[in-house]
mmCIF file of C-alpha atoms in Angstrom:
data_model
loop_
_atom_site.group_PDB
_atom_site.id
_atom_site.type_symbol
_atom_site.label_atom_id
_atom_site.label_comp_id
_atom_site.label_asym_id
_atom_site.label_seq_id
_atom_site.Cartn_x
_atom_site.Cartn_y
_atom_site.Cartn_z
ATOM 1 C CA UNK A 1 0.003 0.051 -0.005
ATOM 2 C CA UNK A 2 1.294 3.479 -0.914
ATOM 3 C CA UNK A 3 1.941 5.830 2.006
ATOM 4 C CA UNK A 4 2.286 9.460 0.822
ATOM 5 C CA UNK A 5 3.665 10.764 4.167
ATOM 6 C CA UNK A 6 6.386 8.142 4.310
ATOM 7 C CA UNK A 7 7.468 8.912 0.741
ATOM 8 C CA UNK A 8 7.650 12.630 1.466
ATOM 9 C CA UNK A 9 9.766 12.130 4.583
ATOM 10 C CA UNK A 10 12.261 10.138 2.593
ATOM 11 C CA UNK A 11 12.418 12.594 -0.244
ATOM 12 C CA UNK A 12 12.532 15.708 1.963
ATOM 13 C CA UNK A 13 15.034 14.430 4.607
ATOM 14 C CA UNK A 14 17.256 12.040 2.576
ATOM 15 C CA UNK A 15 17.765 12.663 -1.133
ATOM 16 C CA UNK A 16 15.699 13.623 -4.170
ATOM 17 C CA UNK A 17 17.260 13.980 -7.668
ATOM 18 C CA UNK A 18 14.662 16.588 -8.654
ATOM 19 C CA UNK A 19 15.378 18.929 -5.696
ATOM 20 C CA UNK A 20 17.378 22.146 -6.259
ATOM 21 C CA UNK A 21 18.591 24.077 -3.321
ATOM 22 C CA UNK A 22 19.410 27.812 -3.459
ATOM 23 C CA UNK A 23 21.767 29.310 -0.929
ATOM 24 C CA UNK A 24 20.283 32.822 -1.124
ATOM 25 C CA UNK A 25 16.784 31.612 -0.258
ATOM 26 C CA UNK A 26 15.438 29.047 2.114
ATOM 27 C CA UNK A 27 13.012 27.750 -0.508
ATOM 28 C CA UNK A 28 13.871 24.642 -2.578
ATOM 29 C CA UNK A 29 12.788 24.099 -6.178
ATOM 30 C CA UNK A 30 11.737 21.034 -8.021
ATOM 31 C CA UNK A 31 12.887 20.055 -11.574
ATOM 32 C CA UNK A 32 10.160 17.422 -12.154
ATOM 33 C CA UNK A 33 8.141 18.304 -15.316
ATOM 34 C CA UNK A 34 4.940 17.238 -13.693
ATOM 35 C CA UNK A 35 5.341 19.659 -10.694
ATOM 36 C CA UNK A 36 2.408 22.143 -10.939
ATOM 37 C CA UNK A 37 4.114 24.989 -9.000
ATOM 38 C CA UNK A 38 7.887 24.340 -9.462
ATOM 39 C CA UNK A 39 8.402 24.375 -5.654
ATOM 40 C CA UNK A 40 9.533 21.535 -3.465
ATOM 41 C CA UNK A 41 6.924 21.175 -0.732
ATOM 42 C CA UNK A 42 4.394 18.597 0.461
ATOM 43 C CA UNK A 43 1.417 19.768 -1.576
ATOM 44 C CA UNK A 44 3.356 20.370 -4.824
ATOM 45 C CA UNK A 45 5.353 17.148 -4.926
ATOM 46 C CA UNK A 46 4.137 14.858 -7.704
ATOM 47 C CA UNK A 47 5.904 11.820 -6.178
ATOM 48 C CA UNK A 48 4.541 12.122 -2.658
ATOM 49 C CA UNK A 49 0.910 12.595 -3.744
ATOM 50 C CA UNK A 50 -1.020 9.638 -5.015
ATOM 51 C CA UNK A 51 -3.779 12.005 -6.212
ATOM 52 C CA UNK A 52 -2.273 14.776 -8.328
ATOM 53 C CA UNK A 53 -3.071 16.949 -11.357
ATOM 54 C CA UNK A 54 -1.070 19.264 -13.525
ATOM 55 C CA UNK A 55 -1.015 20.984 -16.907
ATOM 56 C CA UNK A 56 1.688 20.568 -19.534
ATOM 57 C CA UNK A 57 2.381 21.953 -22.988
ATOM 58 C CA UNK A 58 3.530 19.939 -25.977
ATOM 59 C CA UNK A 59 4.240 21.646 -29.417
ATOM 60 C CA UNK A 60 1.794 24.492 -28.618
ATOM 61 C CA UNK A 61 -1.030 22.300 -27.320
ATOM 62 C CA UNK A 62 -1.976 22.113 -23.655
ATOM 63 C CA UNK A 63 -2.952 18.969 -21.823
ATOM 64 C CA UNK A 64 -4.404 18.165 -18.464
ATOM 65 C CA UNK A 65 -2.681 15.282 -16.640
ATOM 66 C CA UNK A 66 -4.386 13.507 -13.708
ATOM 67 C CA UNK A 67 -3.051 10.735 -11.436
ATOM 68 C CA UNK A 68 -5.201 8.687 -8.990
ATOM 69 C CA UNK A 69 -4.403 5.903 -6.491
ATOM 70 C CA UNK A 70 -6.472 3.373 -8.438
ATOM 71 C CA UNK A 71 -3.856 3.263 -11.229
ATOM 72 C CA UNK A 72 -0.796 3.111 -8.993
ATOM 73 C CA UNK A 73 -0.260 -0.579 -9.773
ATOM 74 C CA UNK A 74 0.121 0.226 -13.480
ATOM 75 C CA UNK A 75 2.939 2.840 -13.904
ATOM 76 C CA UNK A 76 2.483 2.844 -17.681
ATOM 77 C CA UNK A 77 -1.091 4.053 -17.390
ATOM 78 C CA UNK A 78 -0.734 6.053 -14.207
ATOM 79 C CA UNK A 79 -1.407 9.473 -15.818
ATOM 80 C CA UNK A 80 -4.655 10.311 -17.607
ATOM 81 C CA UNK A 81 -4.035 12.795 -20.484
ATOM 82 C CA UNK A 82 -6.826 15.155 -21.551
ATOM 83 C CA UNK A 83 -6.407 17.666 -24.393
ATOM 84 C CA UNK A 84 -7.500 21.184 -23.567
ATOM 85 C CA UNK A 85 -9.196 23.358 -26.235
ATOM 86 C CA UNK A 86 -7.572 26.501 -27.568
ATOM 87 C CA UNK A 87 -10.405 28.669 -26.199
ATOM 88 C CA UNK A 88 -9.268 29.915 -22.822
ATOM 89 C CA UNK A 89 -12.722 29.950 -21.202
ATOM 90 C CA UNK A 90 -13.678 26.523 -22.464
ATOM 91 C CA UNK A 91 -10.364 25.161 -21.196
ATOM 92 C CA UNK A 92 -11.011 26.462 -17.731
ATOM 93 C CA UNK A 93 -14.450 24.970 -17.703
ATOM 94 C CA UNK A 94 -12.972 21.641 -18.761
ATOM 95 C CA UNK A 95 -10.497 21.806 -15.857
ATOM 96 C CA UNK A 96 -13.371 22.547 -13.442
ATOM 97 C CA UNK A 97 -15.382 19.656 -14.886
ATOM 98 C CA UNK A 98 -12.614 17.022 -14.472
ATOM 99 C CA UNK A 99 -11.400 18.312 -11.110
ATOM 100 C CA UNK A 100 -14.767 18.913 -9.562
ATOM 101 C CA UNK A 101 -14.117 16.829 -6.398
ATOM 102 C CA UNK A 102 -10.473 17.669 -6.065
ATOM 103 C CA UNK A 103 -8.855 20.008 -3.501
ATOM 104 C CA UNK A 104 -9.113 23.758 -4.254
ATOM 105 C CA UNK A 105 -5.338 24.041 -4.065
ATOM 106 C CA UNK A 106 -4.912 21.671 -7.049
ATOM 107 C CA UNK A 107 -7.718 23.268 -9.079
ATOM 108 C CA UNK A 108 -6.318 26.781 -8.537
ATOM 109 C CA UNK A 109 -2.720 25.835 -9.286
ATOM 110 C CA UNK A 110 -3.786 23.995 -12.474
ATOM 111 C CA UNK A 111 -5.667 27.046 -13.679
ATOM 112 C CA UNK A 112 -2.735 29.312 -12.804
ATOM 113 C CA UNK A 113 -0.270 27.146 -14.733
ATOM 114 C CA UNK A 114 -2.564 26.972 -17.722
ATOM 115 C CA UNK A 115 -2.842 30.808 -17.727
ATOM 116 C CA UNK A 116 1.004 31.151 -17.637
ATOM 117 C CA UNK A 117 1.414 28.681 -20.488
ATOM 118 C CA UNK A 118 -1.181 30.497 -22.687
ATOM 119 C CA UNK A 119 0.582 33.829 -21.993
ATOM 120 C CA UNK A 120 4.011 32.628 -23.124
ATOM 121 C CA UNK A 121 2.477 30.891 -26.179
ATOM 122 C CA UNK A 122 0.938 34.229 -27.219
ATOM 123 C CA UNK A 123 4.234 35.969 -26.707
ATOM 124 C CA UNK A 124 5.964 33.316 -28.897
ATOM 125 C CA UNK A 125 3.495 33.855 -31.733
ATOM 126 C CA UNK A 126 4.019 37.636 -31.569
ATOM 127 C CA UNK A 127 7.789 37.279 -31.637
ATOM 128 C CA UNK A 128 7.493 34.867 -34.576
ATOM 129 C CA UNK A 129 5.516 37.446 -36.576
ATOM 130 C CA UNK A 130 7.712 40.329 -35.579
ATOM 131 C CA UNK A 131 10.706 41.054 -37.842
ATOM 132 C CA UNK A 132 13.663 40.659 -35.570
ATOM 133 C CA UNK A 133 17.301 41.036 -36.261
ATOM 134 C CA UNK A 134 19.188 37.812 -36.680
ATOM 135 C CA UNK A 135 22.408 37.608 -34.763
ATOM 136 C CA UNK A 136 25.326 36.124 -36.761
ATOM 137 C CA UNK A 137 28.581 35.102 -35.204
ATOM 138 C CA UNK A 138 31.730 36.623 -36.705
ATOM 139 C CA UNK A 139 35.004 34.698 -37.110
ATOM 140 C CA UNK A 140 37.481 37.439 -36.231
ATOM 141 C CA UNK A 141 40.512 35.214 -36.841
ATOM 142 C CA UNK A 142 39.304 34.446 -40.300
ATOM 143 C CA UNK A 143 38.649 38.154 -41.088
ATOM 144 C CA UNK A 144 42.126 39.149 -39.824
ATOM 145 C CA UNK A 145 43.664 36.453 -41.949
ATOM 146 C CA UNK A 146 41.834 37.447 -45.031
ATOM 147 C CA UNK A 147 42.655 41.133 -44.564
ATOM 148 C CA UNK A 148 46.377 40.231 -44.261
ATOM 149 C CA UNK A 149 46.226 38.216 -47.463
ATOM 150 C CA UNK A 150 44.509 40.987 -49.305
ATOM 151 C CA UNK A 151 47.138 43.511 -48.150
ATOM 152 C CA UNK A 152 49.945 41.201 -49.303
ATOM 153 C CA UNK A 153 48.306 40.570 -52.606
ATOM 154 C CA UNK A 154 47.800 44.293 -53.251
ATOM 155 C CA UNK A 155 51.378 45.048 -52.363
ATOM 156 C CA UNK A 156 52.657 42.298 -54.671
ATOM 157 C CA UNK A 157 50.438 43.556 -57.573
ATOM 158 C CA UNK A 158 51.700 47.176 -57.132
ATOM 159 C CA UNK A 159 55.345 45.858 -57.077
ATOM 160 C CA UNK A 160 54.724 43.858 -60.312
ATOM 161 C CA UNK A 161 53.221 46.958 -62.033
ATOM 162 C CA UNK A 162 56.046 49.234 -60.958
ATOM 163 C CA UNK A 163 58.643 46.674 -62.178
ATOM 164 C CA UNK A 164 56.916 46.322 -65.514
ATOM 165 C CA UNK A 165 56.668 50.069 -65.912
ATOM 166 C CA UNK A 166 60.362 50.461 -65.134
ATOM 167 C CA UNK A 167 61.408 47.794 -67.622
ATOM 168 C CA UNK A 168 59.241 49.327 -70.348
ATOM 169 C CA UNK A 169 60.804 52.713 -69.805
ATOM 170 C CA UNK A 170 64.319 51.186 -69.990
ATOM 171 C CA UNK A 171 63.292 49.383 -73.232
ATOM 172 C CA UNK A 172 62.177 52.637 -74.766
ATOM 173 C CA UNK A 173 65.341 54.362 -73.800
ATOM 174 C CA UNK A 174 67.505 51.450 -74.895
ATOM 175 C CA UNK A 175 69.525 51.455 -71.688
ATOM 176 C CA UNK A 176 70.955 47.935 -72.136
ATOM 177 C CA UNK A 177 70.875 47.714 -75.948
ATOM 178 C CA UNK A 178 69.337 44.582 -77.430
ATOM 179 C CA UNK A 179 70.070 42.193 -74.589
ATOM 180 C CA UNK A 180 66.448 42.303 -73.209
ATOM 181 C CA UNK A 181 64.721 39.011 -72.522
ATOM 182 C CA UNK A 182 61.331 40.576 -72.249
ATOM 183 C CA UNK A 183 57.998 38.727 -72.392
ATOM 184 C CA UNK A 184 56.397 38.533 -75.807
ATOM 185 C CA UNK A 185 52.982 39.919 -74.719
ATOM 186 C CA UNK A 186 54.599 42.846 -73.011
ATOM 187 C CA UNK A 187 56.736 43.596 -76.012
ATOM 188 C CA UNK A 188 53.776 43.480 -78.364
ATOM 189 C CA UNK A 189 51.799 45.697 -76.081
ATOM 190 C CA UNK A 190 54.668 48.252 -76.069
ATOM 191 C CA UNK A 191 54.898 48.079 -79.916
ATOM 192 C CA UNK A 192 51.133 48.613 -80.277
ATOM 193 C CA UNK A 193 51.289 51.682 -77.974
ATOM 194 C CA UNK A 194 54.013 53.269 -80.058
ATOM 195 C CA UNK A 195 52.183 52.581 -83.314
ATOM 196 C CA UNK A 196 49.030 54.194 -81.949
ATOM 197 C CA UNK A 197 51.005 57.222 -80.835
ATOM 198 C CA UNK A 198 52.446 57.611 -84.345
ATOM 199 C CA UNK A 199 49.107 57.134 -86.033
ATOM 200 C CA UNK A 200 47.449 59.832 -83.991
ATOM 201 C CA UNK A 201 46.191 62.633 -86.207
ATOM 202 C CA UNK A 202 47.801 66.018 -85.673
ATOM 203 C CA UNK A 203 45.632 69.019 -86.438
ATOM 204 C CA UNK A 204 46.841 72.517 -86.802
ATOM 205 C CA UNK A 205 45.390 75.859 -87.955
ATOM 206 C CA UNK A 206 46.510 77.309 -91.406
ATOM 207 C CA UNK A 207 45.617 80.260 -93.623
ATOM 208 C CA UNK A 208 43.078 80.180 -96.379
ATOM 209 C CA UNK A 209 44.260 79.250 -99.928
ATOM 210 C CA UNK A 210 44.968 82.242 -102.280
ATOM 211 C CA UNK A 211 43.951 82.253 -105.999
ATOM 212 C CA UNK A 212 47.609 81.952 -106.972
ATOM 213 C CA UNK A 213 47.868 78.703 -105.044
ATOM 214 C CA UNK A 214 44.850 77.307 -106.856
ATOM 215 C CA UNK A 215 46.331 78.221 -110.217
ATOM 216 C CA UNK A 216 49.598 76.485 -109.385
ATOM 217 C CA UNK A 217 47.688 73.338 -108.470
ATOM 218 C CA UNK A 218 45.792 73.372 -111.828
ATOM 219 C CA UNK A 219 49.019 73.891 -113.757
ATOM 220 C CA UNK A 220 50.590 70.961 -111.974
ATOM 221 C CA UNK A 221 47.645 68.725 -112.829
ATOM 222 C CA UNK A 222 47.841 69.654 -116.540
ATOM 223 C CA UNK A 223 51.598 68.837 -116.665
ATOM 224 C CA UNK A 224 50.864 65.507 -115.125
ATOM 225 C CA UNK A 225 48.309 64.671 -117.814
ATOM 226 C CA UNK A 226 50.636 65.866 -120.609
ATOM 227 C CA UNK A 227 53.434 63.610 -119.622
ATOM 228 C CA UNK A 228 53.524 60.403 -121.661
ATOM 229 C CA UNK A 229 53.121 57.209 -119.791
ATOM 230 C CA UNK A 230 56.291 55.179 -119.296
ATOM 231 C CA UNK A 231 56.430 52.351 -121.853
ATOM 232 C CA UNK A 232 57.081 48.934 -120.681
ATOM 233 C CA UNK A 233 59.496 46.784 -122.683
ATOM 234 C CA UNK A 234 58.537 43.245 -123.510
ATOM 235 C CA UNK A 235 61.309 40.733 -122.984
ATOM 236 C CA UNK A 236 61.205 37.611 -125.038
ATOM 237 C CA UNK A 237 62.611 34.599 -123.284
ATOM 238 C CA UNK A 238 64.488 32.243 -125.529
ATOM 239 C CA UNK A 239 65.703 28.864 -124.687
#
């Protein structure tokens, strides 16, 4: 036969794995998920009470759990699980209906626990709808390493450009004569730049043509037409 008072004396005086003691306060707390108040005392202990009721939440749905002495011989079926509706008033009515002959302390604490669960579920839904900032961790070591690599790569690129520029200038000046062993692409690039510079059109301002200049041009064209065309000699090849 189960003796609730004897069980409580053993749990309270000896050892209980669910008990949590706090040095700042004289009150002890209970880690058992079926505890209706979270406090370690005679009325709230789910192990030392053969008749007990509590409210629990699973994936957003609340359930009423009830334990009676008649099912103590079957631990697998000791707790009766009743789903509570989402409507707050209907859920309280259902708690009153199933706990009609239970102590007032149990009824009140079950309603109070159900109210707290409903409140934090509402807050969870609001936070889920609200656009909140997502905190992302930063790898400072990786960022420092990448910044050092970028600085080294930039310095190397600037050094290569300065060396290439200096070699091209020396090639233009002919400092070392024809003993350069320069890369083919670089040499072609340099040649193309020089050709482009030579082919650039030069424009300058001049005076208008006089009539005498036009007459000289016409005389020159007539002389070119009067000149006989140079005859080509035919050469006969004999064997």
